[in-house]
Amino acid sequence: MILFLINSAQSTWNLKLFLFHFALFFGLVFSAQAQTELYRFGQEGRRMAPFRNGFAKIIDKDNTYYIDTLGNSLILAEETPIEFNDTYAIEDYKRELAAHPQLFPKTVLKYLKDKKMGIISPKGDVLLEAEYDDIDIQFRDFWKIKRDGKVSLLFVDKTQLPFFDEIGYLDGDYFDVKQHGKWYLFSRSHNKIMTKNGYDGFDYCGGCGHRQSYLYAQKDGKWGVIDWNEHILIPFEYEHHHMGMRSDNWISSFSKGGKSLVIHIPTQKEFVDTELFMGLLIAKKNNLYGAYGQDGELKIPFEFERIELPNDNSFNGYYGEYLITTKQHKKGVVDFKGTVILPNIYDEVKVYDDYLVTKKQQITSLLNPNRQVVFKIEHGDITHVNDYFYSSGSHGLAIFKIKKRAFYGLYIPQTNTFLDPQYYHIQIFDFKNPDRQKKYLIAEKNKLFSFFDTNGQLLLSDVEGISELYHGPEHIIAFIKNGKTGLYDLDLNKEMIPAIYESIDILNLGKQDYIKANMHIPENERIDEFDTQISHLFDLKGTKVVGADIKQIDTIDSKRSLVKIRNGNKVSYLLMNLENLKDEELNYHTVYRMNSSQVLLVSEDDKIGKLYDMTSHQELKGSYSLTYVKQGYLPQNSGKETVIMPYKNGMALLHNEKGYGYINEEGRIVVAPQYVWAFDFVGNAALVCQSENSDPRALMFKMGLINKKGTIIFPLEYDLTNSRLNHQESFFLDHAVILPKVNGYDQYYGLGDLHSGKLLLPVEYTQIRSIQNGQYLLLQKNNKFGISDVQGKIIIPVELEEILFDAPSYFDTHTDTPSDIFPLLVYRNNTWRYILKNGDLLPFQLGVK
């Protein structure tokens, strides 16, 4: 409610008084006691911060550390981007634990204690006791811990390896460990060293995707290959670089005499000037290419000018064990076993999964997995329907685009369906959910679209647009035809709502979603200038829920909605039951929702209305002006007619020339209009005011509180300044209320219990403020501060010169998780100290050892 606080006719003295109270109010609300900066204490460079989440930050000249609620010190071992006791870091830490419980969290910090290092979470949980000289936390599978010059690995399950001179991670069971200057293989599952011999070093392809049966080993400066039982697979004769490592039968990272080699492990045979394709070794002999298989045997004879991967060096992807060969400038296809799939008679070959596309002279053909020609075209092209994005795969679709000149058609082998080339573009329809199982195709010509399923059945044709229905189910799509919108059901393969609407939305009513289709009203059919649109309401199957034209739908509660409908040049109203979709016709000129689940406001003339009980279907006694409900504000000059306002917490305000009163949802006037000001109920209590000469523009009011029976909880003997009329809800603290009184230019506050009507704190404080989401109250009196609980029990006497809070504790936000404010940073007797909830001082004092 917007209030006019003062007018120009007031005296200068009143204006000064008003400004004084205005400044007093805002000075109290924005108190200087809430701090986010560290307080400068004593000597330059010494600072103490309030506690947050059980820790306080301390800066003592060049040293920065934290203390816990017992006064114990916590020193961070290093500076990192992760902030200790930071809200965002704590949230990241929690997310990591929830998302990957099998891994160590990465949002952690190192701390020091007695010159030893440990690990803590950003909220202060000790994850690893400070017992180590150093800890490497770069990996999440394990942490590397160091102590007395030795190294071990710690795992998430709290097990660890023995300490060695150095440790390397191989496959999770085996580790290379160094002791006495040599490297050995250690098995975690056997908990012992497995190799008899010591080596210069090991290497392993940890990123090869699956566990290898061998590893690279160095001995006497040369590299070879051994298995996990220490059998030599390739002798120690080679140089080695950690690149091009594999997990199959080929070694491609070795060299000899500076020349790169590929070595076949089972036969130890060396190859030079070769290339590996998908596990096949492509070799060259007499300027012709052949290929060796994983067994080292020649699979493809040396008779080809070129052997290449299908679609190599292009954006197209594929699967399948195929290679394209070139012989006498003609293309063919072989598989990895060397079997000829297609002879070398083609000008061009493409591989799309198990389908092949060949081009010979002017004929392009499509071959199925049985190598049968299922379609061919002259002077045209054949590509997969997802050709442009084929690197992401075929989506399991064997559907092909047929291009003839500038036009595209479709061929679907599964149904032997052919669509003549007639479209400018054809592609898979792009749904928001990329994992959606059922796919569809969209084709465009002259900015008109056709929509097909993957069998080639035409679902929609010549439409201007197709899209998913925003917030709608997946099986419903929207389409535009002749500038109007309709809906199509993909499950039933039929139009569910015709394209006659300007827009279509999903509308939630109660516990169900409905479809709201909107249509413009022609100007010559409009009732008034605001009568521009009607809507139709459908369920998600496309069945009309309301048979009439709808002007407005208002949700009353989870079971009912108020529907305003248009009948020709008139409007009427329906009360719609959302559980059985039955309508009750309300035969009134106008009907208004009142923010109540029990009553509506009905009227025969749109001026005076009655309350209507939706359960008994009866009008309640009494008549009320509709001014506020229609216009949103009270009439300038209140008369004898009583104006009703919307309900809140089961009570509605009434207003007439006598003032404000209340009416309940049974239609009973609980409090007759009599107050200069009255406000909506907060819970079970409401604030009411009177003033001298019943002047609503007075600078000062007498304030009291009533319950829903109209009974006085606190009499009207408290003072409310005009400046706080718009902030009346700030007085309420759950079951309690702040009670103000003014004495001259001074304002004092007490605390009252709304249940019993008794004072919890006397009216003698210059400030009472809720802190820590209502857990405590900040008290101020005679420029001293103290703390009480919300029951009014004094926890810290009001004798402190200053109290320093962490900002979220002071400026309440309901999203903050409440945590205790103690120990509390306070200033008394020229000293900053931390005080405990029992009044004792924390055994910590900055600068005092």
mmCIF file with all atom_site columns, C-alpha atoms in Angstrom, residues 441-598:
data_model
loop_
_atom_site.group_PDB
_atom_site.id
_atom_site.type_symbol
_atom_site.label_atom_id
_atom_site.label_alt_id
_atom_site.label_comp_id
_atom_site.label_asym_id
_atom_site.label_entity_id
_atom_site.label_seq_id
_atom_site.pdbx_PDB_ins_code
_atom_site.Cartn_x
_atom_site.Cartn_y
_atom_site.Cartn_z
_atom_site.occupancy
_atom_site.B_iso_or_equiv
_atom_site.pdbx_formal_charge
_atom_site.auth_seq_id
_atom_site.auth_comp_id
_atom_site.auth_asym_id
_atom_site.auth_atom_id
_atom_site.pdbx_PDB_model_num
ATOM 1   C CA . LEU A 1 441 ? 12.906  -35.558 -40.799 1.00 0.00 ? 441 LEU A CA 1
ATOM 2   C CA . ILE A 1 442 ? 12.192  -32.032 -41.976 1.00 0.00 ? 442 ILE A CA 1
ATOM 3   C CA . ALA A 1 443 ? 12.379  -30.815 -45.570 1.00 0.00 ? 443 ALA A CA 1
ATOM 4   C CA . GLU A 1 444 ? 12.171  -27.248 -46.913 1.00 0.00 ? 444 GLU A CA 1
ATOM 5   C CA . LYS A 1 445 ? 11.231  -25.678 -50.235 1.00 0.00 ? 445 LYS A CA 1
ATOM 6   C CA . ASN A 1 446 ? 10.409  -22.029 -50.833 1.00 0.00 ? 446 ASN A CA 1
ATOM 7   C CA . LYS A 1 447 ? 10.342  -21.434 -47.053 1.00 0.00 ? 447 LYS A CA 1
ATOM 8   C CA . LEU A 1 448 ? 7.625   -24.066 -46.587 1.00 0.00 ? 448 LEU A CA 1
ATOM 9   C CA . PHE A 1 449 ? 8.324   -27.205 -44.582 1.00 0.00 ? 449 PHE A CA 1
ATOM 10  C CA . SER A 1 450 ? 7.277   -30.849 -44.706 1.00 0.00 ? 450 SER A CA 1
ATOM 11  C CA . PHE A 1 451 ? 7.642   -33.220 -41.774 1.00 0.00 ? 451 PHE A CA 1
ATOM 12  C CA . PHE A 1 452 ? 8.279   -36.984 -42.128 1.00 0.00 ? 452 PHE A CA 1
ATOM 13  C CA . ASP A 1 453 ? 8.770   -39.919 -39.824 1.00 0.00 ? 453 ASP A CA 1
ATOM 14  C CA . THR A 1 454 ? 11.737  -42.232 -40.430 1.00 0.00 ? 454 THR A CA 1
ATOM 15  C CA . ASN A 1 455 ? 9.566   -44.578 -42.500 1.00 0.00 ? 455 ASN A CA 1
ATOM 16  C CA . GLY A 1 456 ? 9.024   -41.772 -44.981 1.00 0.00 ? 456 GLY A CA 1
ATOM 17  C CA . GLN A 1 457 ? 5.391   -41.116 -44.002 1.00 0.00 ? 457 GLN A CA 1
ATOM 18  C CA . LEU A 1 458 ? 4.391   -37.497 -44.577 1.00 0.00 ? 458 LEU A CA 1
ATOM 19  C CA . LEU A 1 459 ? 2.982   -36.058 -41.335 1.00 0.00 ? 459 LEU A CA 1
ATOM 20  C CA . LEU A 1 460 ? 2.787   -32.327 -42.121 1.00 0.00 ? 460 LEU A CA 1
ATOM 21  C CA . SER A 1 461 ? 3.186   -30.524 -45.426 1.00 0.00 ? 461 SER A CA 1
ATOM 22  C CA . ASP A 1 462 ? 3.531   -26.926 -46.628 1.00 0.00 ? 462 ASP A CA 1
ATOM 23  C CA . VAL A 1 463 ? 3.730   -25.373 -43.181 1.00 0.00 ? 463 VAL A CA 1
ATOM 24  C CA . GLU A 1 464 ? 5.646   -22.180 -42.345 1.00 0.00 ? 464 GLU A CA 1
ATOM 25  C CA . GLY A 1 465 ? 7.243   -23.484 -39.192 1.00 0.00 ? 465 GLY A CA 1
ATOM 26  C CA . ILE A 1 466 ? 7.591   -26.494 -36.894 1.00 0.00 ? 466 ILE A CA 1
ATOM 27  C CA . SER A 1 467 ? 8.795   -26.393 -33.303 1.00 0.00 ? 467 SER A CA 1
ATOM 28  C CA . GLU A 1 468 ? 8.552   -28.157 -29.982 1.00 0.00 ? 468 GLU A CA 1
ATOM 29  C CA . LEU A 1 469 ? 5.830   -26.900 -27.655 1.00 0.00 ? 469 LEU A CA 1
ATOM 30  C CA . TYR A 1 470 ? 7.542   -24.887 -24.913 1.00 0.00 ? 470 TYR A CA 1
ATOM 31  C CA . HIS A 1 471 ? 7.178   -26.717 -21.578 1.00 0.00 ? 471 HIS A CA 1
ATOM 32  C CA . GLY A 1 472 ? 4.955   -29.254 -23.351 1.00 0.00 ? 472 GLY A CA 1
ATOM 33  C CA . PRO A 1 473 ? 5.258   -33.053 -23.588 1.00 0.00 ? 473 PRO A CA 1
ATOM 34  C CA . GLU A 1 474 ? 7.658   -34.485 -26.153 1.00 0.00 ? 474 GLU A CA 1
ATOM 35  C CA . HIS A 1 475 ? 4.977   -36.043 -28.343 1.00 0.00 ? 475 HIS A CA 1
ATOM 36  C CA . ILE A 1 476 ? 3.329   -32.695 -29.138 1.00 0.00 ? 476 ILE A CA 1
ATOM 37  C CA . ILE A 1 477 ? 4.798   -30.278 -31.676 1.00 0.00 ? 477 ILE A CA 1
ATOM 38  C CA . ALA A 1 478 ? 3.539   -26.891 -32.813 1.00 0.00 ? 478 ALA A CA 1
ATOM 39  C CA . PHE A 1 479 ? 3.213   -25.946 -36.465 1.00 0.00 ? 479 PHE A CA 1
ATOM 40  C CA . ILE A 1 480 ? 2.304   -22.751 -38.304 1.00 0.00 ? 480 ILE A CA 1
ATOM 41  C CA . LYS A 1 481 ? 0.098   -22.748 -41.386 1.00 0.00 ? 481 LYS A CA 1
ATOM 42  C CA . ASN A 1 482 ? -1.243  -19.627 -43.083 1.00 0.00 ? 482 ASN A CA 1
ATOM 43  C CA . GLY A 1 483 ? 0.171   -17.600 -40.231 1.00 0.00 ? 483 GLY A CA 1
ATOM 44  C CA . LYS A 1 484 ? -1.775  -19.505 -37.556 1.00 0.00 ? 484 LYS A CA 1
ATOM 45  C CA . THR A 1 485 ? -0.583  -22.048 -34.989 1.00 0.00 ? 485 THR A CA 1
ATOM 46  C CA . GLY A 1 486 ? -1.804  -25.589 -34.409 1.00 0.00 ? 486 GLY A CA 1
ATOM 47  C CA . LEU A 1 487 ? -0.597  -28.738 -32.635 1.00 0.00 ? 487 LEU A CA 1
ATOM 48  C CA . TYR A 1 488 ? 0.285   -32.205 -33.910 1.00 0.00 ? 488 TYR A CA 1
ATOM 49  C CA . ASP A 1 489 ? 0.395   -35.434 -31.859 1.00 0.00 ? 489 ASP A CA 1
ATOM 50  C CA . LEU A 1 490 ? 3.433   -37.522 -32.853 1.00 0.00 ? 490 LEU A CA 1
ATOM 51  C CA . ASP A 1 491 ? 2.242   -40.558 -30.898 1.00 0.00 ? 491 ASP A CA 1
ATOM 52  C CA . LEU A 1 492 ? -1.097  -40.715 -32.722 1.00 0.00 ? 492 LEU A CA 1
ATOM 53  C CA . ASN A 1 493 ? 0.236   -39.251 -35.982 1.00 0.00 ? 493 ASN A CA 1
ATOM 54  C CA . LYS A 1 494 ? -2.626  -36.789 -36.262 1.00 0.00 ? 494 LYS A CA 1
ATOM 55  C CA . GLU A 1 495 ? -3.434  -33.113 -35.948 1.00 0.00 ? 495 GLU A CA 1
ATOM 56  C CA . MET A 1 496 ? -4.781  -32.534 -32.443 1.00 0.00 ? 496 MET A CA 1
ATOM 57  C CA . ILE A 1 497 ? -5.549  -28.807 -32.596 1.00 0.00 ? 497 ILE A CA 1
ATOM 58  C CA . PRO A 1 498 ? -6.150  -27.044 -35.947 1.00 0.00 ? 498 PRO A CA 1
ATOM 59  C CA . ALA A 1 499 ? -3.940  -24.139 -37.042 1.00 0.00 ? 499 ALA A CA 1
ATOM 60  C CA . ILE A 1 500 ? -6.377  -21.300 -36.262 1.00 0.00 ? 500 ILE A CA 1
ATOM 61  C CA . TYR A 1 501 ? -4.664  -19.679 -33.253 1.00 0.00 ? 501 TYR A CA 1
ATOM 62  C CA . GLU A 1 502 ? -2.220  -16.802 -32.823 1.00 0.00 ? 502 GLU A CA 1
ATOM 63  C CA . SER A 1 503 ? -0.322  -18.572 -30.045 1.00 0.00 ? 503 SER A CA 1
ATOM 64  C CA . ILE A 1 504 ? -0.498  -21.727 -27.941 1.00 0.00 ? 504 ILE A CA 1
ATOM 65  C CA . ASP A 1 505 ? 0.864   -22.121 -24.405 1.00 0.00 ? 505 ASP A CA 1
ATOM 66  C CA . ILE A 1 506 ? 1.032   -24.712 -21.666 1.00 0.00 ? 506 ILE A CA 1
ATOM 67  C CA . LEU A 1 507 ? -0.999  -23.589 -18.639 1.00 0.00 ? 507 LEU A CA 1
ATOM 68  C CA . ASN A 1 508 ? -0.739  -25.243 -15.248 1.00 0.00 ? 508 ASN A CA 1
ATOM 69  C CA . LEU A 1 509 ? -3.984  -25.389 -13.280 1.00 0.00 ? 509 LEU A CA 1
ATOM 70  C CA . GLY A 1 510 ? -3.959  -27.209 -9.978  1.00 0.00 ? 510 GLY A CA 1
ATOM 71  C CA . LYS A 1 511 ? -1.888  -30.338 -10.444 1.00 0.00 ? 511 LYS A CA 1
ATOM 72  C CA . GLN A 1 512 ? -2.335  -30.694 -14.211 1.00 0.00 ? 512 GLN A CA 1
ATOM 73  C CA . ASP A 1 513 ? -1.014  -29.069 -17.364 1.00 0.00 ? 513 ASP A CA 1
ATOM 74  C CA . TYR A 1 514 ? -3.454  -27.861 -19.998 1.00 0.00 ? 514 TYR A CA 1
ATOM 75  C CA . ILE A 1 515 ? -3.157  -26.360 -23.452 1.00 0.00 ? 515 ILE A CA 1
ATOM 76  C CA . LYS A 1 516 ? -4.288  -22.739 -23.783 1.00 0.00 ? 516 LYS A CA 1
ATOM 77  C CA . ALA A 1 517 ? -4.818  -21.665 -27.387 1.00 0.00 ? 517 ALA A CA 1
ATOM 78  C CA . ASN A 1 518 ? -5.181  -17.917 -27.973 1.00 0.00 ? 518 ASN A CA 1
ATOM 79  C CA . MET A 1 519 ? -7.080  -16.166 -30.754 1.00 0.00 ? 519 MET A CA 1
ATOM 80  C CA . HIS A 1 520 ? -7.489  -12.484 -31.661 1.00 0.00 ? 520 HIS A CA 1
ATOM 81  C CA . ILE A 1 521 ? -10.971 -10.983 -31.784 1.00 0.00 ? 521 ILE A CA 1
ATOM 82  C CA . PRO A 1 522 ? -11.737 -8.941  -34.913 1.00 0.00 ? 522 PRO A CA 1
ATOM 83  C CA . GLU A 1 523 ? -12.272 -5.242  -34.156 1.00 0.00 ? 523 GLU A CA 1
ATOM 84  C CA . ASN A 1 524 ? -15.901 -5.289  -35.303 1.00 0.00 ? 524 ASN A CA 1
ATOM 85  C CA . GLU A 1 525 ? -16.702 -8.073  -32.809 1.00 0.00 ? 525 GLU A CA 1
ATOM 86  C CA . ARG A 1 526 ? -15.078 -6.536  -29.719 1.00 0.00 ? 526 ARG A CA 1
ATOM 87  C CA . ILE A 1 527 ? -17.156 -5.600  -26.682 1.00 0.00 ? 527 ILE A CA 1
ATOM 88  C CA . ASP A 1 528 ? -14.723 -2.859  -25.602 1.00 0.00 ? 528 ASP A CA 1
ATOM 89  C CA . GLU A 1 529 ? -11.191 -1.647  -26.249 1.00 0.00 ? 529 GLU A CA 1
ATOM 90  C CA . PHE A 1 530 ? -9.779  -4.282  -23.895 1.00 0.00 ? 530 PHE A CA 1
ATOM 91  C CA . ASP A 1 531 ? -11.647 -7.133  -25.550 1.00 0.00 ? 531 ASP A CA 1
ATOM 92  C CA . THR A 1 532 ? -8.831  -8.215  -27.898 1.00 0.00 ? 532 THR A CA 1
ATOM 93  C CA . GLN A 1 533 ? -8.327  -11.942 -27.277 1.00 0.00 ? 533 GLN A CA 1
ATOM 94  C CA . ILE A 1 534 ? -10.136 -15.141 -26.422 1.00 0.00 ? 534 ILE A CA 1
ATOM 95  C CA . SER A 1 535 ? -8.683  -18.511 -25.512 1.00 0.00 ? 535 SER A CA 1
ATOM 96  C CA . HIS A 1 536 ? -9.706  -22.148 -25.721 1.00 0.00 ? 536 HIS A CA 1
ATOM 97  C CA . LEU A 1 537 ? -8.660  -24.676 -23.092 1.00 0.00 ? 537 LEU A CA 1
ATOM 98  C CA . PHE A 1 538 ? -7.693  -28.252 -24.038 1.00 0.00 ? 538 PHE A CA 1
ATOM 99  C CA . ASP A 1 539 ? -6.307  -31.228 -22.150 1.00 0.00 ? 539 ASP A CA 1
ATOM 100 C CA . LEU A 1 540 ? -3.062  -32.834 -23.355 1.00 0.00 ? 540 LEU A CA 1
ATOM 101 C CA . LYS A 1 541 ? -5.057  -35.150 -25.625 1.00 0.00 ? 541 LYS A CA 1
ATOM 102 C CA . GLY A 1 542 ? -6.539  -32.216 -27.499 1.00 0.00 ? 542 GLY A CA 1
ATOM 103 C CA . THR A 1 543 ? -10.029 -32.459 -25.965 1.00 0.00 ? 543 THR A CA 1
ATOM 104 C CA . LYS A 1 544 ? -11.690 -29.149 -25.135 1.00 0.00 ? 544 LYS A CA 1
ATOM 105 C CA . VAL A 1 545 ? -12.085 -28.751 -21.395 1.00 0.00 ? 545 VAL A CA 1
ATOM 106 C CA . VAL A 1 546 ? -14.241 -25.625 -21.557 1.00 0.00 ? 546 VAL A CA 1
ATOM 107 C CA . GLY A 1 547 ? -16.604 -25.410 -24.499 1.00 0.00 ? 547 GLY A CA 1
ATOM 108 C CA . ALA A 1 548 ? -16.899 -21.620 -24.511 1.00 0.00 ? 548 ALA A CA 1
ATOM 109 C CA . ASP A 1 549 ? -14.580 -18.769 -25.502 1.00 0.00 ? 549 ASP A CA 1
ATOM 110 C CA . ILE A 1 550 ? -12.409 -17.857 -22.503 1.00 0.00 ? 550 ILE A CA 1
ATOM 111 C CA . LYS A 1 551 ? -11.378 -14.306 -21.657 1.00 0.00 ? 551 LYS A CA 1
ATOM 112 C CA . GLN A 1 552 ? -9.515  -15.020 -18.439 1.00 0.00 ? 552 GLN A CA 1
ATOM 113 C CA . ILE A 1 553 ? -8.574  -17.904 -16.134 1.00 0.00 ? 553 ILE A CA 1
ATOM 114 C CA . ASP A 1 554 ? -7.661  -17.256 -12.488 1.00 0.00 ? 554 ASP A CA 1
ATOM 115 C CA . THR A 1 555 ? -6.361  -20.012 -10.237 1.00 0.00 ? 555 THR A CA 1
ATOM 116 C CA . ILE A 1 556 ? -8.158  -20.092 -6.883  1.00 0.00 ? 556 ILE A CA 1
ATOM 117 C CA . ASP A 1 557 ? -6.386  -23.108 -5.372  1.00 0.00 ? 557 ASP A CA 1
ATOM 118 C CA . SER A 1 558 ? -5.231  -26.572 -6.415  1.00 0.00 ? 558 SER A CA 1
ATOM 119 C CA . LYS A 1 559 ? -8.846  -27.702 -6.890  1.00 0.00 ? 559 LYS A CA 1
ATOM 120 C CA . ARG A 1 560 ? -10.627 -24.757 -8.500  1.00 0.00 ? 560 ARG A CA 1
ATOM 121 C CA . SER A 1 561 ? -10.238 -22.008 -11.085 1.00 0.00 ? 561 SER A CA 1
ATOM 122 C CA . LEU A 1 562 ? -12.411 -19.027 -11.951 1.00 0.00 ? 562 LEU A CA 1
ATOM 123 C CA . VAL A 1 563 ? -13.090 -18.847 -15.671 1.00 0.00 ? 563 VAL A CA 1
ATOM 124 C CA . LYS A 1 564 ? -14.395 -15.705 -17.379 1.00 0.00 ? 564 LYS A CA 1
ATOM 125 C CA . ILE A 1 565 ? -16.073 -16.584 -20.662 1.00 0.00 ? 565 ILE A CA 1
ATOM 126 C CA . ARG A 1 566 ? -17.456 -14.604 -23.584 1.00 0.00 ? 566 ARG A CA 1
ATOM 127 C CA . ASN A 1 567 ? -20.941 -15.229 -24.933 1.00 0.00 ? 567 ASN A CA 1
ATOM 128 C CA . GLY A 1 568 ? -21.508 -12.940 -27.899 1.00 0.00 ? 568 GLY A CA 1
ATOM 129 C CA . ASN A 1 569 ? -21.523 -9.406  -26.519 1.00 0.00 ? 569 ASN A CA 1
ATOM 130 C CA . LYS A 1 570 ? -21.728 -10.538 -22.907 1.00 0.00 ? 570 LYS A CA 1
ATOM 131 C CA . VAL A 1 571 ? -19.437 -12.174 -20.405 1.00 0.00 ? 571 VAL A CA 1
ATOM 132 C CA . SER A 1 572 ? -20.214 -14.785 -17.777 1.00 0.00 ? 572 SER A CA 1
ATOM 133 C CA . TYR A 1 573 ? -18.329 -16.808 -15.220 1.00 0.00 ? 573 TYR A CA 1
ATOM 134 C CA . LEU A 1 574 ? -17.690 -20.468 -14.447 1.00 0.00 ? 574 LEU A CA 1
ATOM 135 C CA . LEU A 1 575 ? -16.306 -22.019 -11.278 1.00 0.00 ? 575 LEU A CA 1
ATOM 136 C CA . MET A 1 576 ? -14.253 -24.905 -12.652 1.00 0.00 ? 576 MET A CA 1
ATOM 137 C CA . ASN A 1 577 ? -13.563 -28.003 -10.553 1.00 0.00 ? 577 ASN A CA 1
ATOM 138 C CA . LEU A 1 578 ? -10.074 -29.126 -11.573 1.00 0.00 ? 578 LEU A CA 1
ATOM 139 C CA . GLU A 1 579 ? -10.526 -32.610 -10.133 1.00 0.00 ? 579 GLU A CA 1
ATOM 140 C CA . ASN A 1 580 ? -13.546 -33.651 -12.230 1.00 0.00 ? 580 ASN A CA 1
ATOM 141 C CA . LEU A 1 581 ? -13.526 -30.771 -14.778 1.00 0.00 ? 581 LEU A CA 1
ATOM 142 C CA . LYS A 1 582 ? -17.151 -29.936 -13.989 1.00 0.00 ? 582 LYS A CA 1
ATOM 143 C CA . ASP A 1 583 ? -18.284 -26.322 -14.177 1.00 0.00 ? 583 ASP A CA 1
ATOM 144 C CA . GLU A 1 584 ? -20.599 -24.333 -11.954 1.00 0.00 ? 584 GLU A CA 1
ATOM 145 C CA . GLU A 1 585 ? -22.136 -21.386 -13.775 1.00 0.00 ? 585 GLU A CA 1
ATOM 146 C CA . LEU A 1 586 ? -22.088 -18.189 -11.730 1.00 0.00 ? 586 LEU A CA 1
ATOM 147 C CA . ASN A 1 587 ? -25.012 -15.984 -12.827 1.00 0.00 ? 587 ASN A CA 1
ATOM 148 C CA . TYR A 1 588 ? -23.550 -12.591 -11.968 1.00 0.00 ? 588 TYR A CA 1
ATOM 149 C CA . HIS A 1 589 ? -22.494 -9.530  -13.886 1.00 0.00 ? 589 HIS A CA 1
ATOM 150 C CA . THR A 1 590 ? -18.964 -9.759  -12.502 1.00 0.00 ? 590 THR A CA 1
ATOM 151 C CA . VAL A 1 591 ? -17.050 -12.201 -10.281 1.00 0.00 ? 591 VAL A CA 1
ATOM 152 C CA . TYR A 1 592 ? -13.697 -11.478 -8.615  1.00 0.00 ? 592 TYR A CA 1
ATOM 153 C CA . ARG A 1 593 ? -11.114 -13.770 -7.068  1.00 0.00 ? 593 ARG A CA 1
ATOM 154 C CA . MET A 1 594 ? -10.317 -12.703 -3.498  1.00 0.00 ? 594 MET A CA 1
ATOM 155 C CA . ASN A 1 595 ? -7.116  -14.639 -2.693  1.00 0.00 ? 595 ASN A CA 1
ATOM 156 C CA . SER A 1 596 ? -9.305  -17.024 -0.723  1.00 0.00 ? 596 SER A CA 1
ATOM 157 C CA . SER A 1 597 ? -10.003 -20.711 -1.184  1.00 0.00 ? 597 SER A CA 1
ATOM 158 C CA . GLN A 1 598 ? -13.427 -20.261 0.414   1.00 0.00 ? 598 GLN A CA 1
#
